[in-house]
Coordinates of C-alpha atoms in Angstrom, one line a residue:
Chain A
M252 CA 0.0 0.0 0.0
A253 CA 1.2 3.5 -0.8
R254 CA 2.6 5.5 2.0
R255 CA 0.5 8.4 3.1
I256 CA 2.0 11.9 3.0
P257 CA 0.3 14.3 5.4
V258 CA -0.9 17.6 3.8
P259 CA 0.9 20.4 5.6
Q260 CA -1.3 22.4 8.0
L261 CA -0.7 26.1 8.6
E262 CA -2.3 28.3 11.3
G263 CA -3.6 31.8 10.7
V264 CA -2.2 32.5 7.3
T265 CA -2.9 35.9 5.9
R266 CA -3.9 36.7 2.3
E267 CA -0.4 38.2 1.7
E268 CA 1.4 35.1 3.2
F269 CA -0.8 32.8 1.1
L270 CA -0.1 34.6 -2.1
Q271 CA 3.6 35.1 -1.6
R272 CA 4.6 31.8 0.0
I273 CA 2.0 29.2 -0.5
Y274 CA 0.1 29.8 -3.7
P275 CA 3.1 29.8 -6.1
Q276 CA 4.1 26.3 -4.8
R277 CA 1.0 24.7 -6.4
K278 CA 0.6 22.2 -3.6
P279 CA -2.3 21.4 -1.3
V280 CA -2.2 22.9 2.2
V281 CA -4.7 23.0 5.1
L282 CA -5.3 26.5 6.4
K283 CA -6.4 26.6 10.0
G284 CA -7.8 29.4 12.1
I285 CA -9.1 31.4 9.1
D286 CA -12.0 33.7 10.1
L287 CA -15.0 32.2 8.3
G288 CA -17.7 34.2 10.0
T289 CA -20.6 32.9 12.1
C290 CA -21.4 29.9 9.8
T291 CA -19.2 27.5 11.8
T292 CA -21.6 27.7 14.8
K293 CA -24.8 28.7 13.1
W294 CA -25.1 26.2 10.3
T295 CA -26.9 23.3 12.1
A296 CA -29.2 21.1 10.0
D297 CA -32.3 22.8 11.5
Y298 CA -31.0 26.3 10.8
I299 CA -30.2 25.5 7.2
S300 CA -33.6 23.8 6.7
Q301 CA -35.3 27.0 7.9
V302 CA -33.1 29.6 6.2
G303 CA -32.6 27.6 3.0
G304 CA -36.3 28.1 2.4
T305 CA -38.4 26.3 -0.1
K306 CA -35.7 26.3 -2.8
E307 CA -35.7 23.2 -4.9
V308 CA -32.4 21.5 -5.2
K309 CA -31.0 18.5 -7.0
I310 CA -29.4 16.0 -4.7
H311 CA -27.6 12.8 -5.5
V312 CA -28.8 9.7 -3.8
S313 CA -26.7 6.6 -3.6
T314 CA -27.4 3.3 -2.0
V315 CA -23.6 2.7 -1.5
P316 CA -21.3 5.1 0.2
Q317 CA -18.8 5.0 -2.6
M318 CA -20.5 7.0 -5.3
D319 CA -20.0 5.6 -8.7
F320 CA -20.0 8.2 -11.4
I321 CA -21.7 5.8 -13.9
K322 CA -24.5 4.5 -11.7
L323 CA -25.0 7.8 -9.9
C324 CA -26.7 9.7 -12.7
L325 CA -29.6 7.2 -12.6
L326 CA -30.1 7.9 -9.0
T327 CA -30.1 11.6 -9.1
G328 CA -33.5 13.1 -8.8
L329 CA -35.0 16.5 -8.0
Y330 CA -35.8 16.9 -4.3
T331 CA -37.2 19.8 -2.4
G332 CA -34.3 19.0 -0.2
L333 CA -33.8 21.9 2.2
Q334 CA -37.4 21.9 3.6
K335 CA -39.8 19.2 4.6
T336 CA -42.5 18.8 2.0
S337 CA -45.6 16.6 2.2
T338 CA -44.3 14.3 -0.5
R339 CA -40.7 14.1 0.3
N340 CA -38.8 14.1 3.5
S341 CA -36.1 16.7 3.6
L342 CA -32.6 15.8 2.9
F343 CA -31.8 15.6 6.6
Q344 CA -34.9 13.8 7.5
R345 CA -34.4 11.2 4.9
G346 CA -30.7 10.9 5.9
C347 CA -31.9 9.9 9.3
L348 CA -34.8 7.6 8.2
F349 CA -33.0 5.5 5.7
K350 CA -29.6 4.7 7.0
E351 CA -28.7 2.7 3.9
E352 CA -29.1 5.7 1.5
K353 CA -26.5 8.3 1.2
Y354 CA -27.2 11.9 0.1
Y355 CA -25.1 14.5 -1.5
L356 CA -26.0 18.0 -2.4
R357 CA -23.8 20.1 -4.7
S358 CA -25.5 23.4 -5.5
L359 CA -25.8 24.4 -9.1
G360 CA -26.4 27.7 -11.0
E361 CA -30.0 28.7 -11.8
D362 CA -29.6 27.1 -15.2
P363 CA -26.9 24.5 -14.6
R364 CA -26.1 24.3 -18.3
K365 CA -25.4 28.0 -18.5
D366 CA -24.9 29.4 -15.0
V367 CA -22.2 28.6 -12.5
A368 CA -23.1 28.0 -8.8
D369 CA -22.9 31.1 -6.7
I370 CA -24.1 30.9 -3.1
R371 CA -24.6 34.7 -3.1
K372 CA -27.3 34.2 -5.7
Q373 CA -28.8 30.8 -4.8
F374 CA -28.6 31.1 -1.0
P375 CA -28.6 34.8 -0.2
L376 CA -29.9 34.2 3.3
L377 CA -27.0 31.9 4.1
E378 CA -24.4 33.9 2.4
G379 CA -24.2 36.6 5.1
D380 CA -23.0 34.0 7.6
I381 CA -19.9 33.0 5.8
K382 CA -16.7 35.0 5.1
I383 CA -15.1 33.3 2.1
P384 CA -11.3 33.8 2.2
E385 CA -10.9 35.7 -1.1
F386 CA -7.2 35.1 -1.5
F387 CA -7.5 36.0 -5.2
E388 CA -8.6 39.0 -7.3
K389 CA -12.3 39.6 -7.9
E390 CA -12.1 38.8 -11.6
Q391 CA -10.5 35.4 -10.9
F392 CA -13.7 34.3 -9.1
F393 CA -15.4 31.4 -10.9
S394 CA -18.0 29.9 -8.6
S395 CA -19.0 29.1 -5.0
V396 CA -20.7 25.8 -4.2
F397 CA -22.8 24.7 -1.3
R398 CA -22.2 21.1 -0.3
I399 CA -24.1 18.9 2.1
S400 CA -23.3 15.2 2.6
S401 CA -24.4 12.2 4.5
P402 CA -21.9 10.6 6.9
G403 CA -19.8 8.0 5.1
L404 CA -20.4 9.4 1.7
Q405 CA -17.3 9.2 -0.6
L406 CA -16.9 11.4 -3.7
W407 CA -14.8 9.8 -6.5
T408 CA -11.3 10.9 -7.1
H409 CA -11.2 13.6 -9.8
Y410 CA -9.5 16.8 -10.7
D411 CA -10.9 20.3 -11.4
V412 CA -9.3 22.9 -13.6
M413 CA -9.9 25.7 -11.2
D414 CA -8.0 26.5 -8.0
N415 CA -10.2 25.6 -5.0
F416 CA -10.7 26.4 -1.4
L417 CA -12.7 23.6 0.2
I418 CA -14.2 25.1 3.3
Q419 CA -15.3 22.7 6.0
V420 CA -18.1 24.6 7.8
T421 CA -19.4 21.8 10.0
G422 CA -18.6 18.1 10.3
K423 CA -15.5 16.3 9.4
K424 CA -14.0 15.1 6.0
R425 CA -11.1 13.0 5.1
V426 CA -9.5 14.1 1.8
V427 CA -7.0 12.1 -0.2
L428 CA -5.1 13.9 -2.8
F429 CA -2.8 12.9 -5.7
S430 CA -0.4 15.0 -7.7
P431 CA -1.2 15.7 -11.4
R432 CA 2.2 14.1 -12.0
D433 CA 0.8 10.8 -10.9
A434 CA -2.1 10.8 -13.4
Q435 CA -0.7 7.7 -15.1
Y436 CA -1.3 5.6 -12.0
L437 CA -4.9 6.6 -11.4
Y438 CA -6.7 4.9 -14.4
L439 CA -8.5 8.0 -15.6
S440 CA -11.7 8.1 -17.4
G441 CA -12.1 11.8 -18.3
T442 CA -11.4 13.8 -15.2
K443 CA -12.2 10.9 -12.9
S444 CA -10.2 7.9 -11.6
E445 CA -11.7 4.5 -12.1
V446 CA -10.2 3.4 -8.7
L447 CA -13.1 3.9 -6.4
N448 CA -12.0 2.0 -3.3
L449 CA -8.8 3.8 -2.3
D450 CA -8.3 1.9 0.9
N451 CA -8.6 -1.5 -0.7
P452 CA -8.0 -1.1 -4.4
D453 CA -8.2 -4.0 -6.8
L454 CA -4.5 -4.3 -7.7
N455 CA -5.2 -6.9 -10.3
K456 CA -7.3 -4.4 -12.2
Y457 CA -5.2 -1.4 -11.3
P458 CA -1.6 -2.7 -10.8
L459 CA 0.0 0.7 -11.1
F460 CA -2.2 2.4 -8.5
F461 CA 0.2 1.6 -5.6
K462 CA 2.7 3.9 -7.3
A463 CA 0.6 7.0 -6.8
R464 CA 1.8 9.1 -3.9
R465 CA -1.1 9.5 -1.6
F466 CA -1.5 12.8 0.2
E467 CA -4.0 12.9 3.0
C468 CA -5.6 15.2 5.5
V469 CA -8.6 15.4 7.8
L470 CA -10.7 18.6 7.7
E471 CA -12.3 19.6 10.9
A472 CA -15.0 22.3 11.1
G473 CA -13.3 25.6 10.3
D474 CA -10.6 24.2 8.2
V475 CA -9.9 25.4 4.6
L476 CA -8.1 23.1 2.2
F477 CA -6.4 24.6 -0.8
I478 CA -6.6 22.3 -3.7
P479 CA -4.6 23.6 -6.7
A480 CA -6.1 23.1 -10.2
L481 CA -5.4 19.6 -11.6
W482 CA -4.7 18.0 -8.2
F483 CA -6.8 14.9 -7.8
H484 CA -8.9 14.7 -4.7
N485 CA -11.2 12.2 -3.1
V486 CA -13.5 13.3 -0.3
I487 CA -15.0 11.1 2.4
S488 CA -17.5 12.7 4.8
E489 CA -16.7 11.1 8.2
E490 CA -19.7 13.0 9.7
F491 CA -22.8 14.7 8.4
G492 CA -21.3 18.0 7.2
V493 CA -21.9 21.2 5.5
G494 CA -19.3 22.8 3.3
V495 CA -18.7 25.5 0.8
N496 CA -16.1 25.6 -1.8
V497 CA -14.9 28.4 -3.9
F498 CA -13.3 27.9 -7.3
W499 CA -11.2 30.6 -8.9
K500 CA -9.2 30.9 -12.1
H501 CA -5.5 30.4 -12.0
L502 CA -5.0 31.0 -15.7
S503 CA -6.2 34.1 -17.6
S504 CA -9.9 33.9 -18.4
E505 CA -9.5 33.3 -22.1
C506 CA -7.7 29.9 -21.4
Y507 CA -10.9 28.3 -20.1
D508 CA -13.8 26.7 -21.9
K509 CA -16.6 29.3 -22.0
T510 CA -19.3 26.6 -21.6
D511 CA -17.8 25.2 -18.4
T512 CA -20.2 25.6 -15.4
Y513 CA -18.6 23.0 -13.1
G514 CA -15.0 24.1 -13.3
N515 CA -13.9 20.7 -14.7
K516 CA -13.6 21.2 -18.5
D517 CA -10.0 21.2 -19.6
P518 CA -8.5 24.5 -20.8
T519 CA -9.2 25.0 -24.5
A520 CA -5.5 24.6 -25.4
A521 CA -5.5 21.2 -23.8
S522 CA -8.7 19.9 -25.4
R523 CA -7.5 21.2 -28.7
A524 CA -4.2 19.3 -28.3
M525 CA -6.2 16.2 -27.5
Q526 CA -8.3 16.5 -30.6
I527 CA -5.2 17.0 -32.8
L528 CA -3.6 14.0 -31.1
D529 CA -6.6 11.9 -32.1
R530 CA -6.0 12.9 -35.7
A531 CA -2.4 11.8 -35.4
L532 CA -3.5 8.5 -34.0
K533 CA -6.1 8.1 -36.8
T534 CA -3.2 8.4 -39.3
L535 CA -1.4 5.5 -37.7
D536 CA -4.5 3.3 -38.3
D537 CA -3.3 2.9 -41.9
L538 CA -0.4 0.8 -40.6
P539 CA -0.4 -2.8 -39.3
E540 CA -0.5 -3.3 -35.5
E541 CA 3.3 -3.8 -35.0
Y542 CA 4.0 -0.5 -36.8
R543 CA 1.2 1.3 -35.0
D544 CA 2.6 0.1 -31.7
F545 CA 6.1 1.1 -32.6
Y546 CA 5.3 4.6 -33.8
A547 CA 2.9 5.1 -30.9
R548 CA 5.9 4.4 -28.6
R549 CA 7.9 6.9 -30.6
M550 CA 5.1 9.5 -30.2
V551 CA 5.2 8.9 -26.4
L552 CA 9.0 9.4 -26.4
R553 CA 8.5 12.7 -28.3
I554 CA 5.9 13.9 -25.9
Q555 CA 8.0 13.0 -22.9
D556 CA 11.0 14.8 -24.5
K557 CA 9.2 17.9 -25.6
A558 CA 6.4 18.5 -23.0
F559 CA 7.1 16.7 -19.8
S560 CA 8.4 18.9 -17.1
S561 CA 12.0 18.0 -16.1
N562 CA 11.7 19.3 -12.5
Y563 CA 9.9 16.2 -11.5
E564 CA 9.1 15.8 -7.9
Chain B
M140 CA 23.3 -6.0 -17.1
A141 CA 20.6 -7.2 -19.4
R142 CA 20.4 -10.9 -20.0
R143 CA 21.3 -12.0 -23.5
I144 CA 18.7 -13.9 -25.5
P145 CA 20.2 -16.0 -28.3
V146 CA 18.6 -15.4 -31.8
P147 CA 17.3 -18.8 -32.9
Q148 CA 19.3 -20.5 -35.6
L149 CA 17.7 -22.7 -38.3
E150 CA 19.4 -25.0 -40.8
G151 CA 18.5 -25.3 -44.4
V152 CA 15.2 -23.4 -44.4
T153 CA 13.4 -23.3 -47.8
R154 CA 11.7 -20.3 -49.2
E155 CA 8.3 -21.9 -48.5
E156 CA 9.2 -22.7 -44.9
F157 CA 10.5 -19.2 -44.3
L158 CA 7.4 -17.6 -45.7
Q159 CA 4.9 -19.8 -43.9
R160 CA 6.5 -20.4 -40.5
I161 CA 9.2 -17.7 -39.9
Y162 CA 8.3 -14.5 -41.8
P163 CA 4.9 -14.0 -40.2
Q164 CA 6.4 -14.1 -36.7
R165 CA 8.3 -10.9 -37.3
K166 CA 11.3 -11.9 -35.2
P167 CA 15.0 -12.2 -36.0
V168 CA 16.4 -15.6 -37.0
V169 CA 19.7 -16.8 -38.3
L170 CA 19.4 -19.0 -41.4
K171 CA 22.3 -21.4 -41.8
G172 CA 23.2 -23.6 -44.8
I173 CA 21.5 -21.4 -47.4
D174 CA 23.1 -21.7 -50.9
L175 CA 24.8 -18.3 -51.4
G176 CA 26.8 -19.3 -54.5
T177 CA 30.6 -19.2 -54.9
C178 CA 31.1 -15.8 -53.1
T179 CA 31.7 -17.5 -49.7
T180 CA 35.0 -18.9 -51.0
K181 CA 35.9 -16.5 -53.8
W182 CA 35.5 -13.1 -52.1
T183 CA 38.9 -12.6 -50.7
A184 CA 40.3 -9.1 -50.3
D185 CA 42.6 -9.6 -53.4
Y186 CA 39.8 -10.9 -55.6
I187 CA 37.4 -8.0 -54.7
S188 CA 40.2 -5.5 -55.3
Q189 CA 40.8 -6.9 -58.8
V190 CA 37.2 -7.5 -59.8
G191 CA 35.8 -4.4 -58.1
G192 CA 37.6 -2.4 -60.7
T193 CA 38.4 1.2 -60.5
K194 CA 35.0 2.1 -59.2
E195 CA 35.1 5.1 -56.8
V196 CA 33.4 4.4 -53.6
K197 CA 32.7 6.4 -50.5
I198 CA 34.0 4.9 -47.4
H199 CA 33.6 5.9 -43.8
V200 CA 36.8 6.2 -41.8
S201 CA 36.8 6.3 -38.0
T202 CA 39.6 6.6 -35.6
V203 CA 37.5 4.8 -32.9
P204 CA 35.9 1.4 -33.4
Q205 CA 32.6 2.6 -32.2
M206 CA 31.3 4.7 -35.0
D207 CA 29.6 7.8 -33.7
F208 CA 26.9 9.0 -36.1
I209 CA 27.6 12.6 -35.2
K210 CA 31.4 12.6 -35.6
L211 CA 31.3 10.2 -38.5
C212 CA 30.1 12.5 -41.2
L213 CA 33.2 14.6 -40.8
L214 CA 35.4 11.7 -41.3
T215 CA 33.7 10.3 -44.4
G216 CA 35.6 11.0 -47.6
L217 CA 35.8 9.8 -51.1
Y218 CA 38.2 7.0 -51.6
T219 CA 39.1 4.9 -54.6
G220 CA 38.7 2.2 -52.2
L221 CA 38.6 -1.0 -54.1
Q222 CA 41.8 -0.6 -56.1
K223 CA 45.2 0.6 -55.1
T224 CA 45.8 4.1 -56.5
S225 CA 49.0 6.2 -56.5
T226 CA 47.6 8.7 -54.1
R227 CA 45.6 6.5 -51.8
N228 CA 46.1 3.1 -50.5
S229 CA 43.2 0.8 -51.0
L230 CA 40.6 0.2 -48.3
F231 CA 42.4 -3.1 -47.4
Q232 CA 45.9 -1.7 -47.6
R233 CA 45.0 1.2 -45.4
G234 CA 43.2 -1.1 -43.1
C235 CA 46.5 -3.0 -42.7
L236 CA 48.8 0.0 -42.5
F237 CA 47.0 2.1 -39.9
K238 CA 45.7 -0.1 -37.2
E239 CA 44.1 2.7 -35.3
E240 CA 41.8 3.7 -38.3
K241 CA 38.7 1.7 -39.0
Y242 CA 37.0 1.6 -42.4
Y243 CA 33.5 0.9 -43.4
L244 CA 32.1 0.7 -46.9
R245 CA 28.4 0.7 -47.5
S246 CA 27.6 0.9 -51.2
L247 CA 25.3 3.5 -52.5
G248 CA 23.2 4.0 -55.6
E249 CA 24.7 5.9 -58.6
D250 CA 23.2 9.1 -57.3
P251 CA 22.8 8.4 -53.6
R252 CA 20.1 11.1 -53.2
K253 CA 18.0 9.5 -55.9
D254 CA 19.0 5.9 -56.5
V255 CA 19.0 2.9 -54.1
A256 CA 22.0 0.7 -53.9
D257 CA 21.8 -2.4 -56.2
I258 CA 24.9 -4.6 -56.4
R259 CA 23.6 -5.9 -59.8
K260 CA 24.1 -2.3 -61.1
Q261 CA 27.1 -1.1 -59.1
F262 CA 29.1 -4.3 -59.0
P263 CA 28.1 -6.4 -62.0
L264 CA 31.3 -8.4 -62.0
L265 CA 30.7 -9.5 -58.3
E266 CA 27.0 -10.0 -58.6
G267 CA 27.4 -13.3 -60.5
D268 CA 29.2 -14.9 -57.5
I269 CA 26.3 -14.5 -55.1
K270 CA 22.9 -16.0 -55.0
I271 CA 20.7 -13.8 -52.9
P272 CA 18.0 -15.7 -51.1
E273 CA 14.9 -14.0 -52.6
F274 CA 12.4 -15.1 -50.1
F275 CA 10.0 -12.3 -51.3
E276 CA 8.3 -11.2 -54.5
K277 CA 10.2 -9.4 -57.1
E278 CA 8.2 -6.2 -56.7
Q279 CA 9.0 -6.2 -52.9
F280 CA 12.8 -5.8 -53.7
F281 CA 14.1 -2.5 -52.4
S282 CA 17.9 -2.5 -52.5
S283 CA 21.0 -4.7 -52.2
V284 CA 24.0 -3.2 -50.4
F285 CA 27.7 -4.3 -50.5
R286 CA 29.4 -3.9 -47.1
I287 CA 33.1 -4.2 -46.2
S288 CA 34.4 -3.5 -42.7
S289 CA 37.6 -3.4 -40.7
P290 CA 37.9 -5.8 -37.8
G291 CA 36.6 -4.3 -34.6
L292 CA 34.3 -1.9 -36.3
Q293 CA 31.0 -1.3 -34.6
L294 CA 27.9 0.1 -36.3
W295 CA 25.5 2.1 -34.1
T296 CA 22.2 0.6 -33.0
H297 CA 19.5 1.7 -35.4
Y298 CA 16.4 0.4 -37.1
D299 CA 15.4 0.3 -40.8
V300 CA 11.9 0.3 -42.2
M301 CA 12.6 -2.5 -44.7
D302 CA 12.8 -6.2 -44.0
N303 CA 16.4 -7.2 -44.2
F304 CA 18.6 -10.3 -45.0
L305 CA 22.1 -9.6 -43.7
I306 CA 24.3 -12.0 -45.6
Q307 CA 27.7 -12.7 -44.0
V308 CA 29.8 -13.7 -47.0
T309 CA 33.2 -13.8 -45.3
G310 CA 34.4 -12.9 -41.8
K311 CA 32.5 -12.9 -38.6
K312 CA 30.0 -10.4 -37.1
R313 CA 28.4 -10.1 -33.7
V314 CA 24.9 -8.7 -34.0
V315 CA 22.9 -7.4 -31.1
L316 CA 19.2 -6.8 -31.6
F317 CA 16.4 -5.1 -29.7
S318 CA 12.7 -5.4 -30.2
P319 CA 10.7 -2.4 -31.5
R320 CA 8.7 -2.7 -28.3
D321 CA 11.8 -1.7 -26.3
A322 CA 12.3 1.6 -28.1
Q323 CA 11.7 3.5 -24.9
Y324 CA 14.8 2.1 -23.3
L325 CA 17.2 2.9 -26.2
Y326 CA 17.4 6.7 -26.0
L327 CA 16.6 7.3 -29.7
S328 CA 17.7 10.2 -31.8
G329 CA 15.9 9.7 -35.0
T330 CA 16.3 6.0 -36.1
K331 CA 19.5 5.6 -34.0
S332 CA 20.2 4.8 -30.3
E333 CA 22.4 7.2 -28.4
V334 CA 23.8 4.3 -26.4
L335 CA 27.0 3.5 -28.3
N336 CA 28.8 1.3 -25.9
L337 CA 26.4 -1.6 -25.5
D338 CA 28.8 -3.8 -23.4
N339 CA 29.5 -1.0 -20.9
P340 CA 26.8 1.6 -21.2
D341 CA 26.8 4.7 -19.1
L342 CA 23.8 3.8 -16.9
N343 CA 23.9 7.3 -15.2
K344 CA 23.1 8.8 -18.6
Y345 CA 20.9 5.9 -19.8
P346 CA 19.3 4.5 -16.7
L347 CA 16.5 2.6 -18.5
F348 CA 18.9 0.9 -21.0
F349 CA 19.2 -2.2 -18.8
K350 CA 15.5 -2.9 -19.3
A351 CA 15.9 -3.4 -23.1
R352 CA 15.9 -7.2 -23.8
R353 CA 19.1 -7.9 -25.7
F354 CA 19.0 -10.5 -28.5
E355 CA 22.3 -11.6 -29.8
C356 CA 23.9 -13.8 -32.4
V357 CA 27.3 -14.4 -34.1
L358 CA 27.2 -14.5 -37.9
E359 CA 29.8 -16.8 -39.5
A360 CA 30.6 -16.8 -43.1
G361 CA 27.6 -18.2 -45.0
D362 CA 25.0 -17.2 -42.4
V363 CA 22.0 -15.1 -43.2
L364 CA 20.3 -13.0 -40.5
F365 CA 16.7 -12.0 -41.0
I366 CA 16.1 -8.6 -39.4
P367 CA 12.5 -7.6 -39.5
A368 CA 11.7 -4.0 -40.2
L369 CA 11.8 -1.8 -37.1
W370 CA 14.0 -4.2 -35.1
F371 CA 17.0 -2.4 -33.8
H372 CA 20.4 -3.8 -34.6
N373 CA 24.0 -3.2 -33.7
V374 CA 26.7 -4.8 -35.7
I375 CA 30.3 -5.5 -34.6
S376 CA 32.8 -6.9 -37.1
E377 CA 34.9 -9.4 -35.2
E378 CA 37.0 -10.0 -38.3
F379 CA 37.6 -8.2 -41.6
G380 CA 34.5 -9.2 -43.5
V381 CA 32.5 -8.8 -46.6
G382 CA 28.8 -8.8 -46.6
V383 CA 25.8 -8.1 -48.7
N384 CA 22.4 -7.2 -47.4
V385 CA 19.1 -7.1 -49.2
F386 CA 16.2 -4.9 -48.1
W387 CA 12.7 -5.6 -49.2
K388 CA 9.3 -4.0 -48.6
H389 CA 7.1 -5.6 -45.9
L390 CA 4.2 -3.1 -46.5
S391 CA 2.7 -2.2 -49.8
S392 CA 4.8 0.2 -51.9
E393 CA 2.6 3.3 -51.3
C394 CA 3.2 3.2 -47.6
Y395 CA 6.9 4.2 -48.0
D396 CA 8.5 7.5 -48.4
K397 CA 9.3 7.9 -52.2
T398 CA 12.5 9.8 -51.4
D399 CA 14.0 7.1 -49.3
T400 CA 17.2 5.6 -50.8
Y401 CA 18.6 4.0 -47.6
G402 CA 15.5 2.2 -46.4
N403 CA 15.4 4.1 -43.1
K404 CA 12.8 6.8 -43.6
D405 CA 9.6 6.2 -41.6
P406 CA 6.5 5.1 -43.5
T407 CA 4.6 8.2 -44.6
A408 CA 1.6 7.5 -42.3
A409 CA 4.1 7.5 -39.4
S410 CA 5.9 10.7 -40.2
R411 CA 2.6 12.4 -40.9
A412 CA 1.4 11.2 -37.4
M413 CA 4.6 12.7 -35.9
Q414 CA 4.0 16.0 -37.6
I415 CA 0.4 16.2 -36.4
L416 CA 1.6 15.3 -32.9
D417 CA 4.0 18.3 -33.1
R418 CA 1.1 20.5 -33.8
A419 CA -0.7 19.1 -30.8
L420 CA 2.4 19.8 -28.6
K421 CA 2.7 23.3 -30.0
T422 CA -0.9 23.9 -28.8
L423 CA 0.1 23.0 -25.3
D424 CA 2.8 25.7 -25.4
D425 CA 0.1 28.2 -24.6
L426 CA -0.2 26.7 -21.1
P427 CA 2.2 27.0 -18.1
E428 CA 4.6 24.2 -17.4
E429 CA 2.6 22.3 -14.8
Y430 CA -0.5 22.2 -17.2
R431 CA 1.7 21.3 -20.2
D432 CA 3.2 18.4 -18.2
F433 CA -0.2 17.2 -17.0
Y434 CA -1.9 17.3 -20.4
A435 CA 1.2 15.7 -22.0
R436 CA 0.8 12.9 -19.5
R437 CA -2.9 12.6 -20.5
M438 CA -1.8 12.5 -24.1
V439 CA 0.6 9.7 -23.3
L440 CA -2.2 7.7 -21.6
R441 CA -4.5 8.2 -24.6
I442 CA -1.8 6.9 -27.0
Q443 CA -1.2 3.9 -24.8
D444 CA -4.9 3.3 -24.6
K445 CA -5.6 3.7 -28.3
A446 CA -2.5 2.6 -30.2
F447 CA -0.3 0.4 -28.1
S448 CA -0.6 -3.3 -28.9
S449 CA -2.1 -5.3 -26.1
N450 CA -0.4 -8.5 -27.1
Y451 CA 2.9 -7.4 -25.6
E452 CA 5.8 -9.7 -25.5

């Protein structure tokens, strides 16, 4: 099993310290003792049910704690989740009634295909309770997302293309992270890893997984985890918990896909490179297998030579 | 140090046996006891000097046994090599006079930029002495090359894109081969490996080289080595020796680069794929190093997934 590298924890970091010493390193870090406002004490399940109002939200429901991104979509339905209704129990009520079901709320924009999530717009009554550490310029802001999850729920390992502050308001999460450099050991399907069970992975199916360096931290209420863009992360809610995360742009705005509302579409230059690569691979289809294999290997060598970073760590 | 895998030796193989059992396996094999004509006894240094005539040939001269493809070009001059002349000693004479110099003749077409080597055209008086095993169709013929080398001379590890019979007429050669599958351990520069000293490689500079599976054989006078296209080979002349090799097309004619006279230009589909790849990599240049590295790794994963052969061996 891979050794576990603890994510460094830093107490009372200021905006200036973050920007000068931490941000340029592009590595995850847990910020402790950041002033988050009154939310850390106020945001009980009851309070949120009341203040959240009758807003309809989409929640994910899973019968297994490890959410599977293929099965999950089938289980996702529209719930009036923040308030009891006559037809449906609230998210919290249901969470208590059916122990075997796991719930996950990830807030969306008004029109999720066009709008990004922004708690200031979707949850104006809650917004006043939280001070989001804005350790970036206003124009870098991408989205702020409200997250509520059942105890035991595990979110699959994935990366986002935005820089991220994951703010643990109440409850406790265990977060496992992997460097973008270890992508080759994570068996990716799009932005997600196919290895769902991190603690007991199927090494016959995923033999290289043990090579991935596993960074790990436990977020307590009040902690803020900086997840740099491209860093893989897997989140397990150890307790019922409420969180907010804020995504912001690391690159200049024109680098990003304009249609991205989740913060997980690859920068346009990257998706263009991938499309061009597919054309190159199509060209190799004219050759027999042994030639295709050989020239594919030469292509890999060329990529490693020309585009891999030499300051590997 | 890598283990050495002996190249299989087969005695008295017929054209039909070769085509049915050996050729489709795309692996090197030493054919022994093939009827090569009278050349194996007739082609002494004196005989070749007389019969070769006054033909001017280009020979490579090297002051070190391990020919270095970068330094070599500087040392290559025009010699009237097959016949004594008043100004220059013959290839053989010089070979005897200056022990520290190594000579290598690789015959070329009449106009080396346009014509392929064909011993029937360039050495008509010698051609009658050798029966080239034509285990292929007439239209597959690409070139036949006359090769003479000093004892101790080592030719760098490289691959050709044509199938190849290396015919050892006189003398003795040690040939080391590597599978195209092991390209990633050979530190390629174009079609050549940068690892020159196979027996004592600089493992600090070439740390992966030991992973390459090393196939090896010694060719005695009369032996024919089948080198499939793309297989890397390194040739050390253990004695002064004369050889002929014949290149033929494995793929259909339109797959090859029309301007190739040496048999070592990549098939057009492969060079096109490489050009397209370069465009893809250029697109990544718009991103900062950490993104470029990450998406380059994703490109590698895509290539491995889509174009690597799964029947690895």
